[in-house]
mmCIF file of C-alpha atoms in Angstrom:
data_model
loop_
_atom_site.group_PDB
_atom_site.id
_atom_site.type_symbol
_atom_site.label_atom_id
_atom_site.label_comp_id
_atom_site.label_asym_id
_atom_site.label_seq_id
_atom_site.Cartn_x
_atom_site.Cartn_y
_atom_site.Cartn_z
ATOM 1 C CA MET A 1 0.112 0.056 0.049
ATOM 2 C CA LEU A 2 2.839 2.628 0.955
ATOM 3 C CA LYS A 3 4.438 1.788 -2.706
ATOM 4 C CA SER A 4 1.001 2.681 -4.205
ATOM 5 C CA LYS A 5 0.540 5.721 -2.268
ATOM 6 C CA GLN A 6 4.074 6.825 -3.262
ATOM 7 C CA LEU A 7 3.490 6.243 -6.840
ATOM 8 C CA LEU A 8 0.295 8.236 -6.619
ATOM 9 C CA GLN A 9 2.174 10.969 -5.021
ATOM 10 C CA GLN A 10 4.822 11.065 -7.796
ATOM 11 C CA PHE A 11 2.036 11.024 -10.494
ATOM 12 C CA SER A 12 0.312 14.066 -8.656
ATOM 13 C CA LYS A 13 3.602 15.811 -8.725
ATOM 14 C CA GLU A 14 3.732 15.533 -12.502
ATOM 15 C CA TYR A 15 0.633 17.421 -12.715
ATOM 16 C CA ALA A 16 1.726 20.066 -9.700
ATOM 17 C CA LYS A 17 2.102 22.629 -12.809
ATOM 18 C CA PHE A 18 -1.430 21.939 -14.001
ATOM 19 C CA THR A 19 -2.972 23.691 -10.957
ATOM 20 C CA PRO A 20 -6.549 25.124 -10.872
ATOM 21 C CA ALA A 21 -5.043 28.660 -11.363
ATOM 22 C CA ASN A 22 -3.428 27.448 -14.562
ATOM 23 C CA PHE A 23 -6.539 25.728 -16.161
ATOM 24 C CA LYS A 24 -7.424 27.402 -19.313
ATOM 25 C CA LEU A 25 -11.154 26.797 -20.015
ATOM 26 C CA LYS A 26 -11.661 27.530 -23.726
ATOM 27 C CA ARG A 27 -13.671 24.503 -24.926
ATOM 28 C CA ALA A 28 -16.257 22.436 -23.362
ATOM 29 C CA LEU A 29 -17.807 18.964 -24.336
ATOM 30 C CA ILE A 30 -20.990 18.711 -22.725
ATOM 31 C CA VAL A 31 -22.312 14.910 -22.612
ATOM 32 C CA THR A 32 -25.987 14.941 -22.147
ATOM 33 C CA LYS A 33 -28.067 11.913 -20.811
ATOM 34 C CA LEU A 34 -30.940 10.345 -22.721
ATOM 35 C CA SER A 35 -34.279 11.161 -21.103
ATOM 36 C CA ARG A 36 -36.810 8.426 -20.966
ATOM 37 C CA TYR A 37 -38.802 10.140 -23.583
ATOM 38 C CA GLU A 38 -35.996 10.390 -26.015
ATOM 39 C CA PHE A 39 -35.264 6.759 -25.323
ATOM 40 C CA GLU A 40 -38.877 5.902 -26.242
ATOM 41 C CA GLN A 41 -38.483 8.084 -29.360
ATOM 42 C CA LEU A 42 -35.432 5.915 -30.362
ATOM 43 C CA ARG A 43 -37.210 2.557 -29.744
ATOM 44 C CA HIS A 44 -40.256 3.697 -31.888
ATOM 45 C CA PRO A 45 -38.807 5.807 -34.908
ATOM 46 C CA GLU A 46 -41.898 5.014 -36.970
ATOM 47 C CA LEU A 47 -44.438 6.546 -34.631
ATOM 48 C CA SER A 48 -45.418 10.226 -34.483
ATOM 49 C CA PRO A 49 -45.403 12.122 -31.194
ATOM 50 C CA ASP A 50 -49.029 11.418 -30.779
ATOM 51 C CA GLN A 51 -48.813 8.115 -31.596
ATOM 52 C CA LEU A 52 -45.829 7.302 -29.175
ATOM 53 C CA GLN A 53 -47.624 9.047 -26.371
ATOM 54 C CA GLN A 54 -50.686 6.670 -26.912
ATOM 55 C CA LYS A 55 -48.384 3.624 -26.901
ATOM 56 C CA LEU A 56 -47.143 4.726 -23.761
ATOM 57 C CA ARG A 57 -50.549 5.265 -22.107
ATOM 58 C CA ASP A 58 -51.748 2.070 -23.253
ATOM 59 C CA ARG A 59 -48.589 0.278 -21.520
ATOM 60 C CA GLY A 60 -49.591 2.056 -18.311
ATOM 61 C CA THR A 61 -47.013 4.819 -18.383
ATOM 62 C CA ASP A 62 -47.505 8.240 -16.625
ATOM 63 C CA VAL A 63 -46.960 10.129 -19.988
ATOM 64 C CA GLU A 64 -47.429 13.697 -18.526
ATOM 65 C CA MET A 65 -44.499 12.841 -15.900
ATOM 66 C CA VAL A 66 -42.302 11.493 -18.730
ATOM 67 C CA LEU A 67 -42.649 14.795 -20.679
ATOM 68 C CA TYR A 68 -42.448 16.765 -17.519
ATOM 69 C CA LEU A 69 -39.082 15.090 -16.660
ATOM 70 C CA HIS A 70 -37.894 15.339 -20.338
ATOM 71 C CA LYS A 71 -38.514 19.213 -20.145
ATOM 72 C CA VAL A 72 -36.782 19.589 -16.845
ATOM 73 C CA HIS A 73 -33.646 18.039 -18.112
ATOM 74 C CA LYS A 74 -33.634 19.729 -21.469
ATOM 75 C CA ASP A 75 -34.322 23.225 -19.872
ATOM 76 C CA PHE A 76 -31.384 22.489 -17.265
ATOM 77 C CA GLU A 77 -28.860 21.277 -20.136
ATOM 78 C CA ARG A 78 -29.732 24.606 -21.986
ATOM 79 C CA ARG A 79 -28.884 26.637 -18.927
ATOM 80 C CA VAL A 80 -25.393 24.699 -18.607
ATOM 81 C CA VAL A 81 -24.706 25.240 -22.197
ATOM 82 C CA GLN A 82 -25.657 28.957 -21.777
ATOM 83 C CA SER A 83 -23.309 29.279 -18.576
ATOM 84 C CA PHE A 84 -20.322 27.917 -20.422
ATOM 85 C CA GLN A 85 -21.018 30.258 -23.368
ATOM 86 C CA ASP A 86 -21.463 33.316 -21.042
ATOM 87 C CA VAL A 87 -17.650 32.887 -19.782
ATOM 88 C CA GLY A 88 -16.395 32.866 -23.621
ATOM 89 C CA CYS A 89 -16.290 28.940 -23.917
ATOM 90 C CA GLU A 90 -16.688 27.314 -27.043
ATOM 91 C CA VAL A 91 -19.299 24.432 -26.552
ATOM 92 C CA LYS A 92 -19.937 21.114 -28.237
ATOM 93 C CA LEU A 93 -23.063 19.138 -27.211
ATOM 94 C CA SER A 94 -23.161 15.274 -27.318
ATOM 95 C CA SER A 95 -25.687 12.749 -26.339
ATOM 96 C CA ARG A 96 -24.915 9.535 -24.607
ATOM 97 C CA LEU A 97 -25.433 7.705 -27.862
ATOM 98 C CA GLU A 98 -23.240 9.915 -29.870
ATOM 99 C CA PHE A 99 -20.324 9.988 -27.350
ATOM 100 C CA ARG A 100 -19.949 6.303 -27.698
ATOM 101 C CA SER A 101 -19.257 6.545 -31.365
ATOM 102 C CA SER A 102 -15.620 6.727 -32.750
ATOM 103 C CA LEU A 103 -15.878 10.273 -32.944
ATOM 104 C CA SER A 104 -15.485 10.654 -29.183
ATOM 105 C CA LYS A 105 -11.741 10.219 -29.235
ATOM 106 C CA ASP A 106 -11.561 13.155 -31.607
ATOM 107 C CA VAL A 107 -13.920 15.191 -29.743
ATOM 108 C CA MET A 108 -11.837 14.465 -26.422
ATOM 109 C CA SER A 109 -8.591 15.837 -27.995
ATOM 110 C CA TRP A 110 -10.400 18.922 -28.735
ATOM 111 C CA ALA A 111 -12.206 19.426 -25.270
ATOM 112 C CA ASP A 112 -10.529 21.088 -22.500
ATOM 113 C CA VAL A 113 -13.153 19.851 -20.146
ATOM 114 C CA ILE A 114 -15.965 17.059 -20.477
ATOM 115 C CA VAL A 115 -19.220 18.004 -18.587
ATOM 116 C CA PRO A 116 -21.554 15.182 -18.083
ATOM 117 C CA VAL A 117 -25.098 16.628 -17.369
ATOM 118 C CA GLY A 118 -27.714 14.053 -16.095
ATOM 119 C CA GLY A 119 -26.953 11.588 -13.239
ATOM 120 C CA ASP A 120 -24.056 9.247 -12.183
ATOM 121 C CA GLY A 121 -24.581 6.870 -15.243
ATOM 122 C CA THR A 122 -24.048 9.779 -17.682
ATOM 123 C CA PHE A 123 -20.661 10.488 -15.593
ATOM 124 C CA LEU A 124 -19.632 6.860 -15.510
ATOM 125 C CA LEU A 125 -19.970 6.829 -19.291
ATOM 126 C CA SER A 126 -17.982 10.018 -19.882
ATOM 127 C CA ALA A 127 -15.242 8.718 -17.465
ATOM 128 C CA GLY A 128 -14.956 5.482 -19.523
ATOM 129 C CA ARG A 129 -14.558 7.367 -22.657
ATOM 130 C CA ALA A 130 -12.230 9.712 -21.059
ATOM 131 C CA SER A 131 -9.884 6.857 -20.084
ATOM 132 C CA PRO A 132 -6.117 7.367 -21.548
ATOM 133 C CA LEU A 133 -6.362 3.776 -22.649
ATOM 134 C CA PHE A 134 -9.535 4.203 -24.565
ATOM 135 C CA ALA A 135 -8.303 7.206 -26.242
ATOM 136 C CA LEU A 136 -5.066 5.684 -26.831
ATOM 137 C CA SER A 137 -3.316 8.694 -25.460
ATOM 138 C CA GLN A 138 -1.940 10.067 -22.422
ATOM 139 C CA GLN A 139 -4.191 12.944 -22.435
ATOM 140 C CA LYS A 140 -5.946 14.035 -19.061
ATOM 141 C CA THR A 141 -9.072 15.462 -20.050
ATOM 142 C CA PRO A 142 -10.806 16.692 -16.764
ATOM 143 C CA ILE A 143 -14.521 15.919 -15.885
ATOM 144 C CA VAL A 144 -16.986 17.971 -13.973
ATOM 145 C CA GLY A 145 -20.613 16.707 -13.596
ATOM 146 C CA PHE A 146 -23.998 18.617 -13.207
ATOM 147 C CA ASN A 147 -27.071 16.726 -11.708
ATOM 148 C CA SER A 148 -30.102 17.804 -14.110
ATOM 149 C CA ASP A 149 -32.664 16.568 -11.638
ATOM 150 C CA PRO A 150 -31.363 16.650 -8.138
ATOM 151 C CA LEU A 151 -34.838 16.142 -6.576
ATOM 152 C CA ARG A 152 -35.104 12.580 -8.107
ATOM 153 C CA SER A 153 -31.323 11.672 -8.469
ATOM 154 C CA GLU A 154 -28.707 11.381 -5.811
ATOM 155 C CA GLY A 155 -25.876 12.046 -8.147
ATOM 156 C CA ARG A 156 -22.903 11.309 -5.842
ATOM 157 C CA LEU A 157 -20.396 11.689 -8.521
ATOM 158 C CA MET A 158 -21.873 15.030 -9.713
ATOM 159 C CA LEU A 159 -21.256 18.649 -8.181
ATOM 160 C CA PRO A 160 -23.209 19.253 -4.956
ATOM 161 C CA LYS A 161 -26.728 19.798 -5.605
ATOM 162 C CA HIS A 162 -26.905 23.447 -4.945
ATOM 163 C CA TYR A 163 -24.867 23.947 -8.158
ATOM 164 C CA SER A 164 -28.052 22.724 -9.916
ATOM 165 C CA ASP A 165 -30.015 25.820 -8.985
ATOM 166 C CA ASN A 166 -27.128 27.962 -10.187
ATOM 167 C CA PRO A 167 -24.774 26.169 -12.839
ATOM 168 C CA ALA A 168 -23.497 29.750 -13.675
ATOM 169 C CA ASP A 169 -21.926 30.000 -10.344
ATOM 170 C CA ALA A 170 -20.089 26.783 -10.723
ATOM 171 C CA VAL A 171 -18.925 27.410 -14.353
ATOM 172 C CA SER A 172 -17.608 31.022 -13.106
ATOM 173 C CA ARG A 173 -15.462 29.424 -10.239
ATOM 174 C CA ILE A 174 -14.080 26.660 -12.729
ATOM 175 C CA LYS A 175 -13.325 29.544 -15.186
ATOM 176 C CA SER A 176 -11.428 31.868 -12.590
ATOM 177 C CA GLY A 177 -9.670 28.391 -11.092
ATOM 178 C CA ASP A 178 -11.428 28.533 -7.947
ATOM 179 C CA PHE A 179 -11.634 24.825 -7.467
ATOM 180 C CA LYS A 180 -9.690 21.730 -6.515
ATOM 181 C CA TRP A 181 -8.452 18.658 -8.340
ATOM 182 C CA MET A 182 -9.550 15.460 -7.407
ATOM 183 C CA HIS A 183 -8.009 12.043 -8.616
ATOM 184 C CA ARG A 184 -10.170 9.083 -8.572
ATOM 185 C CA SER A 185 -8.473 5.911 -8.717
ATOM 186 C CA ARG A 186 -9.844 3.354 -11.096
ATOM 187 C CA VAL A 187 -9.649 -0.395 -11.855
ATOM 188 C CA ARG A 188 -7.287 -1.588 -14.850
ATOM 189 C CA THR A 189 -8.117 -5.072 -16.202
ATOM 190 C CA THR A 190 -5.569 -7.119 -17.848
ATOM 191 C CA MET A 191 -6.699 -10.450 -19.690
ATOM 192 C CA LEU A 192 -4.098 -13.150 -19.157
ATOM 193 C CA GLY A 193 -3.912 -16.079 -21.897
ATOM 194 C CA SER A 194 -1.983 -17.953 -24.207
ATOM 195 C CA ASN A 195 -2.322 -15.773 -27.518
ATOM 196 C CA GLY A 196 -3.096 -12.168 -26.224
ATOM 197 C CA LYS A 197 -6.239 -12.228 -27.900
ATOM 198 C CA ILE A 198 -9.420 -10.620 -26.055
ATOM 199 C CA PRO A 199 -13.147 -11.486 -26.910
ATOM 200 C CA GLU A 200 -15.430 -8.889 -28.267
ATOM 201 C CA SER A 201 -16.884 -6.473 -25.908
ATOM 202 C CA THR A 202 -20.648 -5.499 -25.583
ATOM 203 C CA ASP A 203 -22.396 -2.117 -25.013
ATOM 204 C CA LEU A 204 -24.970 -2.421 -22.120
ATOM 205 C CA PHE A 205 -25.813 1.354 -22.128
ATOM 206 C CA ARG A 206 -28.544 0.915 -24.881
ATOM 207 C CA HIS A 207 -30.637 -1.629 -22.575
ATOM 208 C CA THR A 208 -29.823 -4.100 -25.506
ATOM 209 C CA GLU A 209 -26.485 -5.916 -26.424
ATOM 210 C CA VAL A 210 -24.733 -3.860 -29.148
ATOM 211 C CA LYS A 211 -21.269 -4.726 -30.220
ATOM 212 C CA MET A 212 -18.674 -2.050 -29.083
ATOM 213 C CA GLU A 213 -16.279 -0.269 -31.287
ATOM 214 C CA GLN A 214 -13.387 -2.765 -30.865
ATOM 215 C CA VAL A 215 -10.714 -0.590 -29.223
ATOM 216 C CA THR A 216 -7.583 -2.366 -28.623
ATOM 217 C CA THR A 217 -4.316 -2.533 -26.778
ATOM 218 C CA ALA A 218 -1.386 -4.348 -27.974
ATOM 219 C CA PRO A 219 -0.686 -7.800 -26.283
ATOM 220 C CA GLU A 220 2.533 -8.307 -24.293
ATOM 221 C CA MET A 221 4.754 -11.090 -23.061
ATOM 222 C CA LEU A 222 4.319 -12.010 -19.429
ATOM 223 C CA ASP A 223 7.485 -11.887 -17.276
ATOM 224 C CA ARG A 224 8.642 -15.496 -16.444
ATOM 225 C CA ASP A 225 7.457 -15.279 -12.696
ATOM 226 C CA MET A 226 3.934 -14.061 -13.891
ATOM 227 C CA ALA A 227 3.823 -16.533 -16.613
ATOM 228 C CA SER A 228 4.640 -19.589 -14.093
ATOM 229 C CA LYS A 229 2.342 -18.389 -11.283
ATOM 230 C CA TYR A 230 -0.807 -17.883 -13.750
ATOM 231 C CA LYS A 231 -0.047 -20.496 -16.393
ATOM 232 C CA ALA A 232 -0.338 -17.984 -19.041
ATOM 233 C CA LYS A 233 2.023 -16.477 -21.869
ATOM 234 C CA MET A 234 0.519 -13.324 -22.812
ATOM 235 C CA LYS A 235 -1.218 -10.318 -21.072
ATOM 236 C CA ARG A 236 -3.676 -7.738 -22.970
ATOM 237 C CA ILE A 237 -4.735 -4.579 -21.093
ATOM 238 C CA LEU A 238 -8.587 -3.744 -21.653
ATOM 239 C CA PRO A 239 -8.965 -0.343 -23.113
ATOM 240 C CA TYR A 240 -11.776 0.512 -20.716
ATOM 241 C CA LEU A 241 -11.220 1.404 -16.940
ATOM 242 C CA ALA A 242 -13.562 1.063 -14.075
ATOM 243 C CA LEU A 243 -14.218 3.992 -12.032
ATOM 244 C CA ASN A 244 -16.808 2.238 -9.965
ATOM 245 C CA GLU A 245 -16.380 -1.276 -9.810
ATOM 246 C CA VAL A 246 -15.560 -4.519 -11.870
ATOM 247 C CA PHE A 247 -18.287 -7.365 -11.618
ATOM 248 C CA ILE A 248 -17.583 -10.874 -12.620
ATOM 249 C CA GLY A 249 -20.454 -13.497 -12.440
ATOM 250 C CA GLU A 250 -22.695 -15.800 -14.542
ATOM 251 C CA HIS A 251 -24.954 -14.086 -17.017
ATOM 252 C CA LEU A 252 -27.985 -15.863 -15.488
ATOM 253 C CA SER A 253 -28.179 -14.581 -11.895
ATOM 254 C CA ALA A 254 -29.859 -17.680 -10.811
ATOM 255 C CA ARG A 255 -26.908 -19.815 -11.746
ATOM 256 C CA VAL A 256 -23.950 -20.238 -9.325
ATOM 257 C CA SER A 257 -20.526 -18.604 -10.092
ATOM 258 C CA HIS A 258 -17.755 -20.782 -9.477
ATOM 259 C CA LEU A 259 -14.249 -18.549 -9.206
ATOM 260 C CA GLN A 260 -10.917 -18.739 -8.325
ATOM 261 C CA LEU A 261 -9.189 -15.779 -6.772
ATOM 262 C CA VAL A 262 -5.293 -15.024 -5.990
ATOM 263 C CA LEU A 263 -4.991 -11.966 -3.610
ATOM 264 C CA ASP A 264 -1.940 -9.804 -3.859
ATOM 265 C CA HIS A 265 -0.231 -12.408 -5.705
ATOM 266 C CA GLN A 266 -0.040 -14.722 -2.791
ATOM 267 C CA GLU A 267 0.533 -18.526 -3.113
ATOM 268 C CA VAL A 268 -2.937 -19.298 -1.882
ATOM 269 C CA VAL A 269 -5.633 -20.009 -4.396
ATOM 270 C CA ASN A 270 -9.082 -19.195 -3.013
ATOM 271 C CA LYS A 271 -11.959 -21.182 -4.404
ATOM 272 C CA THR A 272 -15.586 -19.995 -4.113
ATOM 273 C CA LYS A 273 -19.160 -20.461 -5.319
ATOM 274 C CA CYS A 274 -21.184 -17.406 -5.066
ATOM 275 C CA SER A 275 -23.676 -15.006 -6.897
ATOM 276 C CA GLY A 276 -20.661 -13.105 -8.330
ATOM 277 C CA LEU A 277 -17.521 -10.949 -7.390
ATOM 278 C CA CYS A 278 -17.583 -7.010 -7.150
ATOM 279 C CA VAL A 279 -14.201 -5.412 -7.250
ATOM 280 C CA SER A 280 -14.664 -1.629 -6.099
ATOM 281 C CA THR A 281 -12.909 1.351 -5.831
ATOM 282 C CA GLY A 282 -13.282 4.118 -3.227
ATOM 283 C CA THR A 283 -15.540 5.959 -5.653
ATOM 284 C CA GLY A 284 -17.533 2.849 -6.143
ATOM 285 C CA SER A 285 -17.732 2.018 -2.404
ATOM 286 C CA THR A 286 -20.851 4.442 -2.212
ATOM 287 C CA SER A 287 -22.432 2.385 -5.063
ATOM 288 C CA TRP A 288 -22.737 -1.409 -5.521
ATOM 289 C CA HIS A 289 -20.250 -2.164 -2.806
ATOM 290 C CA THR A 290 -22.472 -0.623 -0.198
ATOM 291 C CA SER A 291 -25.559 -2.275 -1.534
ATOM 292 C CA ILE A 292 -23.818 -5.657 -1.380
ATOM 293 C CA ASN A 293 -22.424 -5.110 2.333
ATOM 294 C CA ARG A 294 -24.805 -2.915 4.079
ATOM 295 C CA ILE A 295 -27.016 -4.076 7.059
ATOM 296 C CA THR A 296 -30.156 -2.661 8.201
ATOM 297 C CA SER A 297 -31.383 -1.907 11.834
ATOM 298 C CA ARG A 298 -33.443 -5.146 11.392
ATOM 299 C CA ASP A 299 -30.113 -7.216 11.009
ATOM 300 C CA VAL A 300 -28.691 -5.684 13.876
ATOM 301 C CA ASP A 301 -31.841 -6.005 16.018
ATOM 302 C CA ASP A 302 -32.194 -9.792 15.097
ATOM 303 C CA LEU A 303 -28.325 -10.451 16.174
ATOM 304 C CA LEU A 304 -28.964 -8.771 19.302
ATOM 305 C CA ARG A 305 -31.917 -10.908 19.905
ATOM 306 C CA SER A 306 -30.091 -14.123 19.135
ATOM 307 C CA LEU A 307 -27.450 -13.459 22.322
ATOM 308 C CA PRO A 308 -27.987 -15.617 25.317
ATOM 309 C CA ASN A 309 -28.637 -12.346 27.586
ATOM 310 C CA SER A 310 -30.902 -10.908 24.847
ATOM 311 C CA SER A 311 -33.257 -9.533 27.608
ATOM 312 C CA SER A 312 -30.680 -8.039 29.601
ATOM 313 C CA LYS A 313 -30.840 -4.234 30.279
ATOM 314 C CA ASP A 314 -27.650 -3.622 28.306
ATOM 315 C CA VAL A 315 -28.731 -5.461 25.164
ATOM 316 C CA MET A 316 -32.250 -3.922 25.251
ATOM 317 C CA MET A 317 -30.569 -0.517 25.450
ATOM 318 C CA LEU A 318 -28.336 -1.556 22.304
ATOM 319 C CA ARG A 319 -31.471 -2.890 20.505
ATOM 320 C CA GLN A 320 -33.118 0.755 21.019
ATOM 321 C CA LYS A 321 -29.943 2.001 19.078
ATOM 322 C CA ALA A 322 -30.094 -0.481 16.292
ATOM 323 C CA GLU A 323 -30.603 2.140 13.294
ATOM 324 C CA GLU A 324 -27.561 4.181 14.787
ATOM 325 C CA ILE A 325 -25.354 1.015 14.775
ATOM 326 C CA ALA A 326 -26.417 0.222 11.362
ATOM 327 C CA GLN A 327 -25.653 3.874 10.032
ATOM 328 C CA ARG A 328 -22.225 3.610 11.643
ATOM 329 C CA TYR A 329 -21.531 0.379 10.342
ATOM 330 C CA ASN A 330 -22.617 1.125 6.522
ATOM 331 C CA GLN A 331 -20.490 4.347 6.852
ATOM 332 C CA GLY A 332 -17.431 2.388 7.564
ATOM 333 C CA LEU A 333 -17.962 0.579 4.299
ATOM 334 C CA LEU A 334 -16.880 3.774 2.515
ATOM 335 C CA PHE A 335 -13.447 4.835 1.618
ATOM 336 C CA ALA A 336 -11.758 7.576 -0.210
ATOM 337 C CA PRO A 337 -12.041 8.036 -4.005
ATOM 338 C CA ASP A 338 -8.208 8.300 -4.296
ATOM 339 C CA ASP A 339 -7.407 5.388 -2.027
ATOM 340 C CA PRO A 340 -4.865 3.164 -4.098
ATOM 341 C CA ARG A 341 -6.674 -0.055 -2.623
ATOM 342 C CA LEU A 342 -9.474 -2.218 -4.169
ATOM 343 C CA CYS A 343 -12.093 -3.825 -1.951
ATOM 344 C CA TYR A 344 -13.403 -7.007 -3.157
ATOM 345 C CA SER A 345 -16.945 -8.412 -2.077
ATOM 346 C CA ILE A 346 -18.316 -11.909 -2.609
ATOM 347 C CA ARG A 347 -22.099 -11.916 -3.204
ATOM 348 C CA GLU A 348 -23.852 -14.592 -1.230
ATOM 349 C CA GLN A 349 -20.931 -16.953 -0.784
ATOM 350 C CA ILE A 350 -21.777 -20.506 -0.258
ATOM 351 C CA CYS A 351 -20.457 -21.471 3.091
ATOM 352 C CA VAL A 352 -21.382 -25.245 3.401
ATOM 353 C CA GLY A 353 -19.312 -28.434 3.095
ATOM 354 C CA VAL A 354 -15.909 -27.677 1.331
ATOM 355 C CA TRP A 355 -16.920 -24.312 0.341
ATOM 356 C CA PRO A 356 -15.184 -21.692 0.469
ATOM 357 C CA SER A 357 -11.575 -23.173 0.243
ATOM 358 C CA PRO A 358 -9.717 -22.571 2.398
ATOM 359 C CA LYS A 359 -12.320 -21.954 5.058
ATOM 360 C CA THR A 360 -10.306 -18.726 6.215
ATOM 361 C CA PHE A 361 -11.124 -17.185 2.803
ATOM 362 C CA LYS A 362 -12.866 -13.612 3.697
ATOM 363 C CA GLU A 363 -16.056 -12.803 1.687
ATOM 364 C CA ARG A 364 -14.935 -9.124 1.762
ATOM 365 C CA ASP A 365 -11.362 -7.579 2.172
ATOM 366 C CA PHE A 366 -8.936 -4.724 1.022
ATOM 367 C CA VAL A 367 -6.267 -5.841 -1.557
ATOM 368 C CA GLN A 368 -3.699 -4.408 -4.065
ATOM 369 C CA THR A 369 -4.380 -6.838 -6.783
ATOM 370 C CA VAL A 370 -6.990 -9.562 -7.541
ATOM 371 C CA PHE A 371 -6.306 -12.386 -9.921
ATOM 372 C CA VAL A 372 -9.464 -14.186 -11.046
ATOM 373 C CA LYS A 373 -9.965 -17.310 -12.999
ATOM 374 C CA SER A 374 -13.501 -18.500 -14.255
ATOM 375 C CA HIS A 375 -14.819 -21.812 -13.810
ATOM 376 C CA CYS A 376 -18.264 -20.521 -15.038
ATOM 377 C CA PHE A 377 -20.835 -21.850 -17.819
ATOM 378 C CA ASP A 378 -21.877 -18.550 -19.238
ATOM 379 C CA ALA A 379 -20.433 -15.419 -17.506
ATOM 380 C CA ASN A 380 -19.266 -11.959 -18.107
ATOM 381 C CA LEU A 381 -16.812 -9.522 -16.877
ATOM 382 C CA VAL A 382 -18.607 -6.130 -16.442
ATOM 383 C CA ILE A 383 -16.982 -2.728 -16.204
ATOM 384 C CA ASP A 384 -19.160 -0.021 -14.437
ATOM 385 C CA GLY A 385 -22.386 -1.752 -15.466
ATOM 386 C CA SER A 386 -21.722 -0.795 -19.075
ATOM 387 C CA ILE A 387 -19.045 -2.740 -20.948
ATOM 388 C CA SER A 388 -19.428 -6.538 -20.729
ATOM 389 C CA TYR A 389 -16.711 -9.137 -21.764
ATOM 390 C CA PRO A 390 -17.576 -12.931 -21.835
ATOM 391 C CA PHE A 391 -15.485 -14.578 -19.081
ATOM 392 C CA ASN A 392 -16.076 -18.442 -19.107
ATOM 393 C CA ASP A 393 -14.332 -21.457 -18.190
ATOM 394 C CA GLY A 394 -10.703 -20.800 -18.063
ATOM 395 C CA ALA A 395 -10.707 -17.037 -18.617
ATOM 396 C CA LYS A 396 -8.208 -15.282 -16.295
ATOM 397 C CA ALA A 397 -7.991 -11.554 -15.427
ATOM 398 C CA LEU A 398 -5.871 -9.249 -13.266
ATOM 399 C CA LEU A 399 -7.403 -6.376 -11.500
ATOM 400 C CA GLU A 400 -5.535 -3.584 -10.082
ATOM 401 C CA VAL A 401 -4.948 0.127 -9.738
ATOM 402 C CA HIS A 402 -2.375 2.221 -11.389
ATOM 403 C CA PRO A 403 -1.726 5.867 -10.510
ATOM 404 C CA GLU A 404 -1.349 7.016 -13.783
ATOM 405 C CA ASP A 405 -5.044 5.578 -14.817
ATOM 406 C CA ALA A 406 -6.656 8.002 -12.145
ATOM 407 C CA LEU A 407 -9.435 9.931 -13.364
ATOM 408 C CA LEU A 408 -8.966 13.852 -13.092
ATOM 409 C CA THR A 409 -12.211 15.607 -11.857
ATOM 410 C CA ILE A 410 -12.946 19.267 -10.784
ATOM 411 C CA ALA A 411 -14.328 19.552 -7.274
ATOM 412 C CA LEU A 412 -16.458 22.340 -5.866
ATOM 413 C CA ASP A 413 -17.671 22.729 -2.388
#
């Protein structure tokens, strides 16, 4: 961990000259979310607006609410665009669908800042395309996000919600250099094998499986120790970095996932049967990581009632604080966005008979690296819930954090 922190500090020093005061904002790429109404329009291009609305009503959809939320987002989108233009900034507007095209790399080289407008999903998409590996360059394009509907969206990755009331204030501060840089660690995924080939990736953002633009990185030979340890000859880094998490598991959620894990290049091979593996960053610790591991006040109360002295005064007092205890525990699951560690979580691990092996294998822990080998039938490796790769029996991957992969974001309080 110390070495990783030192690397991160060294990387930060390289960008020390790139201070907020020296940041020149001239060109902004605004990436806007796809509203529910726009999504339905894309699904039914043959229908007129009246026909589409009737179809939605026949489905039981609250059409008036769908149209209202579409208007809320579009009105806010125009305000953000105008705010950047008012400070003399050239603006290009791109929808989530357009931003996934091959043009995204050209646009990113043009932009000084990428501005997702919507919710965390739009931010994650923008972060994925701002990956130096995806862009096949070492350019660091910073990101700052605006929550277009703070009343209905938590938007943990976006600027604080009060900037949704006044986006011009945020843009003015960015223009004047009155902000802080935040480096968010990301997961690098490296596939290991005998020939350096990687399977085709699939785009899950459209709610259907659409073959992604096959961005590739060059295969490399493994060094002798790694080749011997993991029984592989070649490695190939996937072009997409995970800001939140990498998930590995069977495509059919009802099917058990059979995985082998090696933590921090140790000698122990951990074998598990479960509902999947989630490897999270500090940024992702507020998301799926917490959902998997959180407890409720009911869990605390059930545990306290199971104690032999459950009727004692001390235990009864603790039961009255069950909600507070649960909240403190859940808060402890979070870790800093720039933390160089990963935290893996085994979902619903089978703990009976010979499983897991060894019995001391923890279902959650902090690590520097995770090696995963699949013994699954029809599994996927999914990056930030959007990019999916087949990961079936015999597939191998190494998950780790590299300081140079950190996402550069603009932070305002």
